[in-house]
Amino acid sequence: MEIEIKPAKKQQGVFRVQGIPGVLLATVNATPSLSVYGERLIPYKGKEYREFSHKRSKIASSILVGLKIPYLKPNAKVLYLGASTGTTVSHVSDLLTKGVVYAVEFAPRPMRDLLELASLRKNIVPIHDDARYPENYSDIVDGVDFVFCDVAQPNQSELFIKNIQTFLKKGGGAMIAIKSRSISQSKTPEQVFDEQQKYLNKNGLEIERSVSISKYHKEHQVFLGKWFGKK
Ligand SMILES: C[S@@+](CC[C@H](N)C(=O)[O-])C[C@H]1O[C@@H](n2cnc3c(N)ncnc32)[C@H](O)[C@@H]1O
């Protein structure tokens, strides 16, 4: 089968790939010839694309199941909580051709890789800190258009709201990937997701869409909302 790459219908800067087994999405590589996490590099019609792995990235799998994230625009300022080694951050960096991503990670080991990635990509600002304490990095981060949270911790909705309250512009968007097991082993995933959604709504994040990405990331639900300010 011949390779074909077309813009994804719903997400600016993301492309659908046909003709390479297992590869479904891609972004245009901002650092040609460099692969970040072993993803495929695909030259096509004068550009180099990078596989955007739906198995590795919760943003990619959300897009694949039909979520549109309108806040991820080329000139957006994004706050990314739980950056790890930068697998997904690198694709956010590809999308933000005129924007910036503040990438927060507290574990020293993944931080080393993230620092190396940021040295090659000028729109990544790495922040080695604990996302529970946004005040620690309030002198680095400016008002942002979009907050994404993927820390896989029991208290993640609280720290997510705290960061939103500190940095997100009114009318901005925020998205969180919730793994039910990291919140409760005794409740059903449905109960956990329902409670988390109520907590987010109560705190001023109006949930616009919620999608299950359990097909690719076990017992994960993603919530995307709009921020109207502190309640
Ligand atoms: C599921 S991994 C993130 C994967 C990453 N989002 C990706 O797609 O490439 C969760 C990360 O959050 C980090 N983390 C957990 N709690 C944190 C906190 N309070 N502050 C900053 N980072 C945290 C962990 O060290 C880990 O690297």
PDB file of C-alpha atoms and ligand atoms in Angstrom:
ATOM      1  CA  MET A   1       0.000   0.000   0.000  1.00  0.00           C
ATOM      2  CA  GLU A   2       1.236   3.436  -0.877  1.00  0.00           C
ATOM      3  CA  ILE A   3       1.827   5.963   1.890  1.00  0.00           C
ATOM      4  CA  GLU A   4      -0.660   8.794   2.107  1.00  0.00           C
ATOM      5  CA  ILE A   5      -0.636  11.633   4.662  1.00  0.00           C
ATOM      6  CA  LYS A   6      -3.581  14.011   5.001  1.00  0.00           C
ATOM      7  CA  PRO A   7      -4.513  16.674   7.578  1.00  0.00           C
ATOM      8  CA  ALA A   8      -6.662  15.241  10.376  1.00  0.00           C
ATOM      9  CA  LYS A   9     -10.181  16.635   9.985  1.00  0.00           C
ATOM     10  CA  LYS A  10     -10.548  17.839  13.540  1.00  0.00           C
ATOM     11  CA  GLN A  11      -7.091  18.811  14.760  1.00  0.00           C
ATOM     12  CA  GLN A  12      -4.941  21.542  13.274  1.00  0.00           C
ATOM     13  CA  GLY A  13      -1.321  20.398  12.831  1.00  0.00           C
ATOM     14  CA  VAL A  14      -2.091  16.692  13.190  1.00  0.00           C
ATOM     15  CA  PHE A  15      -2.070  14.351  10.171  1.00  0.00           C
ATOM     16  CA  ARG A  16      -3.636  10.987   9.392  1.00  0.00           C
ATOM     17  CA  VAL A  17      -1.224   8.411   8.002  1.00  0.00           C
ATOM     18  CA  GLN A  18      -2.179   5.555   5.713  1.00  0.00           C
ATOM     19  CA  GLY A  19       0.025   2.793   4.385  1.00  0.00           C
ATOM     20  CA  ILE A  20       2.346   2.187   7.371  1.00  0.00           C
ATOM     21  CA  PRO A  21       1.177  -0.635   9.658  1.00  0.00           C
ATOM     22  CA  GLY A  22       0.475   0.624  13.177  1.00  0.00           C
ATOM     23  CA  VAL A  23       1.107   4.277  12.351  1.00  0.00           C
ATOM     24  CA  LEU A  24      -2.096   6.339  12.359  1.00  0.00           C
ATOM     25  CA  LEU A  25      -1.200   9.907  13.292  1.00  0.00           C
ATOM     26  CA  ALA A  26       1.771  12.206  12.725  1.00  0.00           C
ATOM     27  CA  THR A  27       3.001  15.755  13.239  1.00  0.00           C
ATOM     28  CA  VAL A  28       5.494  17.696  11.124  1.00  0.00           C
ATOM     29  CA  ASN A  29       8.926  17.231  12.672  1.00  0.00           C
ATOM     30  CA  ALA A  30      10.292  20.556  13.987  1.00  0.00           C
ATOM     31  CA  THR A  31      13.759  18.958  14.260  1.00  0.00           C
ATOM     32  CA  PRO A  32      14.176  17.013  10.985  1.00  0.00           C
ATOM     33  CA  SER A  33      16.053  13.703  11.173  1.00  0.00           C
ATOM     34  CA  LEU A  34      15.726  13.553  14.973  1.00  0.00           C
ATOM     35  CA  SER A  35      13.480  10.941  16.538  1.00  0.00           C
ATOM     36  CA  VAL A  36      12.553  11.475  20.217  1.00  0.00           C
ATOM     37  CA  TYR A  37      11.262   8.109  21.505  1.00  0.00           C
ATOM     38  CA  GLY A  38      11.912   5.700  18.665  1.00  0.00           C
ATOM     39  CA  GLU A  39       8.933   6.918  16.620  1.00  0.00           C
ATOM     40  CA  ARG A  40       8.971   6.531  12.835  1.00  0.00           C
ATOM     41  CA  LEU A  41      10.175   9.441  10.736  1.00  0.00           C
ATOM     42  CA  ILE A  42       8.269   9.656   7.461  1.00  0.00           C
ATOM     43  CA  PRO A  43       9.479  11.795   4.541  1.00  0.00           C
ATOM     44  CA  TYR A  44       6.491  12.747   2.391  1.00  0.00           C
ATOM     45  CA  LYS A  45       6.116  15.382  -0.321  1.00  0.00           C
ATOM     46  CA  GLY A  46       9.072  17.486   0.812  1.00  0.00           C
ATOM     47  CA  LYS A  47       8.328  17.412   4.537  1.00  0.00           C
ATOM     48  CA  GLU A  48       9.337  15.130   7.346  1.00  0.00           C
ATOM     49  CA  TYR A  49       6.553  13.787   9.555  1.00  0.00           C
ATOM     50  CA  ARG A  50       6.927  12.043  12.909  1.00  0.00           C
ATOM     51  CA  GLU A  51       4.660   9.229  13.988  1.00  0.00           C
ATOM     52  CA  PHE A  52       2.440  10.530  16.827  1.00  0.00           C
ATOM     53  CA  SER A  53       1.982   7.294  18.735  1.00  0.00           C
ATOM     54  CA  HIS A  54      -1.542   6.753  20.079  1.00  0.00           C
ATOM     55  CA  LYS A  55      -0.157   3.938  22.211  1.00  0.00           C
ATOM     56  CA  ARG A  56       2.348   6.227  23.924  1.00  0.00           C
ATOM     57  CA  SER A  57       0.450   9.510  24.040  1.00  0.00           C
ATOM     58  CA  LYS A  58      -2.915  10.229  25.649  1.00  0.00           C
ATOM     59  CA  ILE A  59      -3.307  13.356  23.546  1.00  0.00           C
ATOM     60  CA  ALA A  60      -2.788  11.278  20.383  1.00  0.00           C
ATOM     61  CA  SER A  61      -5.246   8.588  21.467  1.00  0.00           C
ATOM     62  CA  SER A  62      -7.823  11.251  22.403  1.00  0.00           C
ATOM     63  CA  ILE A  63      -7.537  12.763  18.913  1.00  0.00           C
ATOM     64  CA  LEU A  64      -7.785   9.306  17.388  1.00  0.00           C
ATOM     65  CA  VAL A  65     -11.073   8.575  19.174  1.00  0.00           C
ATOM     66  CA  GLY A  66     -12.484  11.842  17.838  1.00  0.00           C
ATOM     67  CA  LEU A  67     -11.670  14.555  20.369  1.00  0.00           C
ATOM     68  CA  LYS A  68     -11.045  18.010  18.972  1.00  0.00           C
ATOM     69  CA  ILE A  69      -8.800  20.221  21.118  1.00  0.00           C
ATOM     70  CA  PRO A  70      -9.386  23.719  19.715  1.00  0.00           C
ATOM     71  CA  TYR A  71      -7.065  25.316  22.278  1.00  0.00           C
ATOM     72  CA  LEU A  72      -4.000  23.604  20.774  1.00  0.00           C
ATOM     73  CA  LYS A  73      -3.334  26.298  18.176  1.00  0.00           C
ATOM     74  CA  PRO A  74       0.014  27.242  16.598  1.00  0.00           C
ATOM     75  CA  ASN A  75       0.404  30.403  18.715  1.00  0.00           C
ATOM     76  CA  ALA A  76      -0.883  28.959  22.009  1.00  0.00           C
ATOM     77  CA  LYS A  77       0.884  29.024  25.355  1.00  0.00           C
ATOM     78  CA  VAL A  78       0.493  25.612  26.941  1.00  0.00           C
ATOM     79  CA  LEU A  79       1.182  24.377  30.465  1.00  0.00           C
ATOM     80  CA  TYR A  80       1.901  20.634  30.490  1.00  0.00           C
ATOM     81  CA  LEU A  81       1.864  18.887  33.897  1.00  0.00           C
ATOM     82  CA  GLY A  82       3.611  15.506  34.068  1.00  0.00           C
ATOM     83  CA  ALA A  83       5.931  15.926  31.089  1.00  0.00           C
ATOM     84  CA  SER A  84       8.061  12.837  31.815  1.00  0.00           C
ATOM     85  CA  THR A  85      10.794  12.404  29.172  1.00  0.00           C
ATOM     86  CA  GLY A  86       8.880  14.564  26.698  1.00  0.00           C
ATOM     87  CA  THR A  87       7.225  11.981  24.441  1.00  0.00           C
ATOM     88  CA  THR A  88       3.973  13.923  24.064  1.00  0.00           C
ATOM     89  CA  VAL A  89       5.554  17.297  24.837  1.00  0.00           C
ATOM     90  CA  SER A  90       7.660  16.887  21.685  1.00  0.00           C
ATOM     91  CA  HIS A  91       4.489  16.651  19.564  1.00  0.00           C
ATOM     92  CA  VAL A  92       2.919  19.611  21.351  1.00  0.00           C
ATOM     93  CA  SER A  93       6.148  21.429  20.458  1.00  0.00           C
ATOM     94  CA  ASP A  94       5.647  20.423  16.785  1.00  0.00           C
ATOM     95  CA  LEU A  95       2.117  21.868  16.886  1.00  0.00           C
ATOM     96  CA  LEU A  96       3.107  25.153  18.531  1.00  0.00           C
ATOM     97  CA  THR A  97       4.981  26.663  15.607  1.00  0.00           C
ATOM     98  CA  LYS A  98       4.552  30.145  17.128  1.00  0.00           C
ATOM     99  CA  GLY A  99       3.764  29.182  20.704  1.00  0.00           C
ATOM    100  CA  VAL A 100       5.440  27.778  23.783  1.00  0.00           C
ATOM    101  CA  VAL A 101       4.969  24.790  26.073  1.00  0.00           C
ATOM    102  CA  TYR A 102       5.923  24.974  29.748  1.00  0.00           C
ATOM    103  CA  ALA A 103       6.691  21.375  30.690  1.00  0.00           C
ATOM    104  CA  VAL A 104       6.577  20.494  34.410  1.00  0.00           C
ATOM    105  CA  GLU A 105       8.161  17.291  35.703  1.00  0.00           C
ATOM    106  CA  PHE A 106       9.393  16.501  39.207  1.00  0.00           C
ATOM    107  CA  ALA A 107      11.286  13.218  38.786  1.00  0.00           C
ATOM    108  CA  PRO A 108      15.017  13.719  38.141  1.00  0.00           C
ATOM    109  CA  ARG A 109      15.504  10.850  35.686  1.00  0.00           C
ATOM    110  CA  PRO A 110      12.904  11.745  33.038  1.00  0.00           C
ATOM    111  CA  MET A 111      13.870  15.378  33.610  1.00  0.00           C
ATOM    112  CA  ARG A 112      17.333  14.689  32.176  1.00  0.00           C
ATOM    113  CA  ASP A 113      15.807  13.584  28.849  1.00  0.00           C
ATOM    114  CA  LEU A 114      13.365  16.470  28.922  1.00  0.00           C
ATOM    115  CA  LEU A 115      16.234  18.956  29.351  1.00  0.00           C
ATOM    116  CA  GLU A 116      18.029  17.451  26.380  1.00  0.00           C
ATOM    117  CA  LEU A 117      14.852  17.684  24.289  1.00  0.00           C
ATOM    118  CA  ALA A 118      14.353  21.316  25.331  1.00  0.00           C
ATOM    119  CA  SER A 119      17.929  22.147  24.297  1.00  0.00           C
ATOM    120  CA  LEU A 120      16.964  21.132  20.733  1.00  0.00           C
ATOM    121  CA  ARG A 121      13.503  22.699  20.653  1.00  0.00           C
ATOM    122  CA  LYS A 122      13.321  26.347  21.540  1.00  0.00           C
ATOM    123  CA  ASN A 123       9.590  26.385  22.306  1.00  0.00           C
ATOM    124  CA  ILE A 124       9.867  23.980  25.258  1.00  0.00           C
ATOM    125  CA  VAL A 125      10.475  25.561  28.670  1.00  0.00           C
ATOM    126  CA  PRO A 126      11.379  22.704  31.030  1.00  0.00           C
ATOM    127  CA  ILE A 127      10.416  23.187  34.683  1.00  0.00           C
ATOM    128  CA  HIS A 128      11.856  20.795  37.237  1.00  0.00           C
ATOM    129  CA  ASP A 129       9.284  21.187  39.995  1.00  0.00           C
ATOM    130  CA  ASP A 130       6.303  19.722  41.790  1.00  0.00           C
ATOM    131  CA  ALA A 131       2.987  20.526  40.085  1.00  0.00           C
ATOM    132  CA  ARG A 132       1.251  20.531  43.485  1.00  0.00           C
ATOM    133  CA  TYR A 133       2.921  23.882  44.134  1.00  0.00           C
ATOM    134  CA  PRO A 134       2.313  26.147  41.122  1.00  0.00           C
ATOM    135  CA  GLU A 135       3.508  29.140  43.157  1.00  0.00           C
ATOM    136  CA  ASN A 136       7.027  27.665  42.811  1.00  0.00           C
ATOM    137  CA  TYR A 137       7.091  28.401  39.080  1.00  0.00           C
ATOM    138  CA  SER A 138       4.817  31.430  38.863  1.00  0.00           C
ATOM    139  CA  ASP A 139       7.806  33.623  37.993  1.00  0.00           C
ATOM    140  CA  ILE A 140       8.495  31.452  34.897  1.00  0.00           C
ATOM    141  CA  VAL A 141       4.995  30.737  33.565  1.00  0.00           C
ATOM    142  CA  ASP A 142       2.867  33.528  32.105  1.00  0.00           C
ATOM    143  CA  GLY A 143      -0.900  33.353  31.534  1.00  0.00           C
ATOM    144  CA  VAL A 144      -1.565  30.277  29.376  1.00  0.00           C
ATOM    145  CA  ASP A 145      -4.282  29.301  26.856  1.00  0.00           C
ATOM    146  CA  PHE A 146      -4.319  25.596  27.620  1.00  0.00           C
ATOM    147  CA  VAL A 147      -3.409  23.333  30.555  1.00  0.00           C
ATOM    148  CA  PHE A 148      -2.880  19.608  30.116  1.00  0.00           C
ATOM    149  CA  CYS A 149      -2.454  17.271  33.080  1.00  0.00           C
ATOM    150  CA  ASP A 150      -1.151  13.708  32.966  1.00  0.00           C
ATOM    151  CA  VAL A 151       0.491  13.075  36.333  1.00  0.00           C
ATOM    152  CA  ALA A 152      -1.340   9.804  37.191  1.00  0.00           C
ATOM    153  CA  GLN A 153      -1.621  10.675  40.901  1.00  0.00           C
ATOM    154  CA  PRO A 154      -4.555  10.347  43.341  1.00  0.00           C
ATOM    155  CA  ASN A 155      -4.595  14.120  43.912  1.00  0.00           C
ATOM    156  CA  GLN A 156      -4.302  15.047  40.243  1.00  0.00           C
ATOM    157  CA  SER A 157      -7.622  16.882  39.899  1.00  0.00           C
ATOM    158  CA  GLU A 158      -6.714  19.139  42.828  1.00  0.00           C
ATOM    159  CA  LEU A 159      -3.315  20.074  41.463  1.00  0.00           C
ATOM    160  CA  PHE A 160      -4.860  20.489  38.011  1.00  0.00           C
ATOM    161  CA  ILE A 161      -7.417  23.017  39.358  1.00  0.00           C
ATOM    162  CA  LYS A 162      -4.698  24.803  41.353  1.00  0.00           C
ATOM    163  CA  ASN A 163      -2.615  25.284  38.197  1.00  0.00           C
ATOM    164  CA  ILE A 164      -5.679  26.400  36.242  1.00  0.00           C
ATOM    165  CA  GLN A 165      -6.529  28.972  38.909  1.00  0.00           C
ATOM    166  CA  THR A 166      -2.951  30.237  38.894  1.00  0.00           C
ATOM    167  CA  PHE A 167      -2.194  30.354  35.162  1.00  0.00           C
ATOM    168  CA  LEU A 168      -5.135  29.762  32.815  1.00  0.00           C
ATOM    169  CA  LYS A 169      -6.637  32.774  31.033  1.00  0.00           C
ATOM    170  CA  LYS A 170     -10.422  33.162  31.259  1.00  0.00           C
ATOM    171  CA  GLY A 171     -11.976  31.388  28.264  1.00  0.00           C
ATOM    172  CA  GLY A 172      -8.948  29.089  28.009  1.00  0.00           C
ATOM    173  CA  GLY A 173      -9.124  25.308  27.856  1.00  0.00           C
ATOM    174  CA  ALA A 174      -7.912  22.505  30.064  1.00  0.00           C
ATOM    175  CA  MET A 175      -7.654  18.765  29.630  1.00  0.00           C
ATOM    176  CA  ILE A 176      -6.876  15.960  32.051  1.00  0.00           C
ATOM    177  CA  ALA A 177      -6.256  12.243  31.542  1.00  0.00           C
ATOM    178  CA  ILE A 178      -7.591  10.297  34.522  1.00  0.00           C
ATOM    179  CA  LYS A 179      -6.619   6.734  35.303  1.00  0.00           C
ATOM    180  CA  SER A 180      -9.319   5.349  37.570  1.00  0.00           C
ATOM    181  CA  ARG A 181      -6.979   2.955  39.369  1.00  0.00           C
ATOM    182  CA  SER A 182      -4.604   5.657  40.461  1.00  0.00           C
ATOM    183  CA  ILE A 183      -7.548   7.289  42.261  1.00  0.00           C
ATOM    184  CA  SER A 184      -9.387   4.303  43.726  1.00  0.00           C
ATOM    185  CA  GLN A 185      -9.065   0.527  43.581  1.00  0.00           C
ATOM    186  CA  SER A 186     -12.404  -0.083  45.276  1.00  0.00           C
ATOM    187  CA  LYS A 187     -14.727   2.130  43.195  1.00  0.00           C
ATOM    188  CA  THR A 188     -15.719   1.309  39.621  1.00  0.00           C
ATOM    189  CA  PRO A 189     -14.085   3.399  36.873  1.00  0.00           C
ATOM    190  CA  GLU A 190     -17.539   4.941  36.151  1.00  0.00           C
ATOM    191  CA  GLN A 191     -17.891   6.073  39.770  1.00  0.00           C
ATOM    192  CA  VAL A 192     -14.382   7.538  39.785  1.00  0.00           C
ATOM    193  CA  PHE A 193     -14.877   9.410  36.497  1.00  0.00           C
ATOM    194  CA  ASP A 194     -18.263  10.724  37.620  1.00  0.00           C
ATOM    195  CA  GLU A 195     -16.849  12.059  40.894  1.00  0.00           C
ATOM    196  CA  GLN A 196     -13.854  13.641  39.165  1.00  0.00           C
ATOM    197  CA  GLN A 197     -16.081  15.337  36.596  1.00  0.00           C
ATOM    198  CA  LYS A 198     -18.288  16.759  39.363  1.00  0.00           C
ATOM    199  CA  TYR A 199     -15.214  18.038  41.205  1.00  0.00           C
ATOM    200  CA  LEU A 200     -13.893  19.772  38.074  1.00  0.00           C
ATOM    201  CA  ASN A 201     -17.286  21.343  37.279  1.00  0.00           C
ATOM    202  CA  LYS A 202     -17.733  22.499  40.873  1.00  0.00           C
ATOM    203  CA  ASN A 203     -14.400  24.270  40.651  1.00  0.00           C
ATOM    204  CA  GLY A 204     -15.255  26.251  37.548  1.00  0.00           C
ATOM    205  CA  LEU A 205     -14.043  24.027  34.729  1.00  0.00           C
ATOM    206  CA  GLU A 206     -17.037  23.493  32.471  1.00  0.00           C
ATOM    207  CA  ILE A 207     -16.512  20.072  30.911  1.00  0.00           C
ATOM    208  CA  GLU A 208     -17.205  20.274  27.197  1.00  0.00           C
ATOM    209  CA  ARG A 209     -16.312  16.720  26.252  1.00  0.00           C
ATOM    210  CA  SER A 210     -15.185  13.521  27.840  1.00  0.00           C
ATOM    211  CA  VAL A 211     -13.823  10.530  25.925  1.00  0.00           C
ATOM    212  CA  SER A 212     -12.680   7.087  26.893  1.00  0.00           C
ATOM    213  CA  ILE A 213      -9.205   6.153  25.694  1.00  0.00           C
ATOM    214  CA  SER A 214      -9.320   2.761  27.455  1.00  0.00           C
ATOM    215  CA  LYS A 215      -8.808   1.015  24.148  1.00  0.00           C
ATOM    216  CA  TYR A 216      -5.218   2.306  24.179  1.00  0.00           C
ATOM    217  CA  HIS A 217      -4.595   3.269  27.826  1.00  0.00           C
ATOM    218  CA  LYS A 218      -6.241   0.977  30.373  1.00  0.00           C
ATOM    219  CA  GLU A 219      -9.144   2.524  32.334  1.00  0.00           C
ATOM    220  CA  HIS A 220      -8.387   6.064  31.239  1.00  0.00           C
ATOM    221  CA  GLN A 221     -10.888   8.818  30.623  1.00  0.00           C
ATOM    222  CA  VAL A 222     -10.060  12.254  29.251  1.00  0.00           C
ATOM    223  CA  PHE A 223     -11.939  15.423  30.173  1.00  0.00           C
ATOM    224  CA  LEU A 224     -11.728  18.631  28.165  1.00  0.00           C
ATOM    225  CA  GLY A 225     -13.201  21.817  29.568  1.00  0.00           C
ATOM    226  CA  LYS A 226     -13.382  25.565  29.344  1.00  0.00           C
ATOM    227  CA  TRP A 227     -12.391  27.842  32.204  1.00  0.00           C
ATOM    228  CA  PHE A 228     -14.678  30.662  33.278  1.00  0.00           C
ATOM    229  CA  GLY A 229     -12.717  31.775  36.325  1.00  0.00           C
ATOM    230  CA  LYS A 230     -12.655  30.932  39.991  1.00  0.00           C
ATOM    231  CA  LYS A 231     -15.990  29.933  41.584  1.00  0.00           C
TER     232      LYS A 231
HETATM  233  C1  LIG B   1       1.996   9.104  33.016  1.00  0.00           C
HETATM  234  S1  LIG B   1       3.528   9.929  33.118  1.00  0.00           S
HETATM  235  C2  LIG B   1       3.422  11.193  31.919  1.00  0.00           C
HETATM  236  C3  LIG B   1       3.612  10.765  30.479  1.00  0.00           C
HETATM  237  C4  LIG B   1       3.680  11.958  29.544  1.00  0.00           C
HETATM  238  N1  LIG B   1       2.559  12.860  29.750  1.00  0.00           N
HETATM  239  C5  LIG B   1       3.723  11.589  28.075  1.00  0.00           C
HETATM  240  O1  LIG B   1       2.664  11.470  27.429  1.00  0.00           O
HETATM  241  O2  LIG B   1       4.812  11.445  27.545  1.00  0.00           O
HETATM  242  C6  LIG B   1       3.322  10.865  34.594  1.00  0.00           C
HETATM  243  C7  LIG B   1       4.484  11.771  34.939  1.00  0.00           C
HETATM  244  O3  LIG B   1       4.045  12.717  35.907  1.00  0.00           O
HETATM  245  C8  LIG B   1       5.109  12.964  36.797  1.00  0.00           C
HETATM  246  N2  LIG B   1       4.529  13.514  38.047  1.00  0.00           N
HETATM  247  C9  LIG B   1       3.740  12.877  38.949  1.00  0.00           C
HETATM  248  N3  LIG B   1       3.385  13.721  39.939  1.00  0.00           N
HETATM  249  C10 LIG B   1       3.964  14.922  39.658  1.00  0.00           C
HETATM  250  C11 LIG B   1       3.958  16.178  40.315  1.00  0.00           C
HETATM  251  N4  LIG B   1       3.310  16.373  41.454  1.00  0.00           N
HETATM  252  N5  LIG B   1       4.664  17.186  39.748  1.00  0.00           N
HETATM  253  C12 LIG B   1       5.340  17.002  38.579  1.00  0.00           C
HETATM  254  N6  LIG B   1       5.385  15.832  37.916  1.00  0.00           N
HETATM  255  C13 LIG B   1       4.700  14.806  38.448  1.00  0.00           C
HETATM  256  C14 LIG B   1       5.774  11.596  36.963  1.00  0.00           C
HETATM  257  O4  LIG B   1       7.107  11.716  37.439  1.00  0.00           O
HETATM  258  C15 LIG B   1       5.692  11.041  35.545  1.00  0.00           C
HETATM  259  O5  LIG B   1       6.844  11.334  34.804  1.00  0.00           O
END
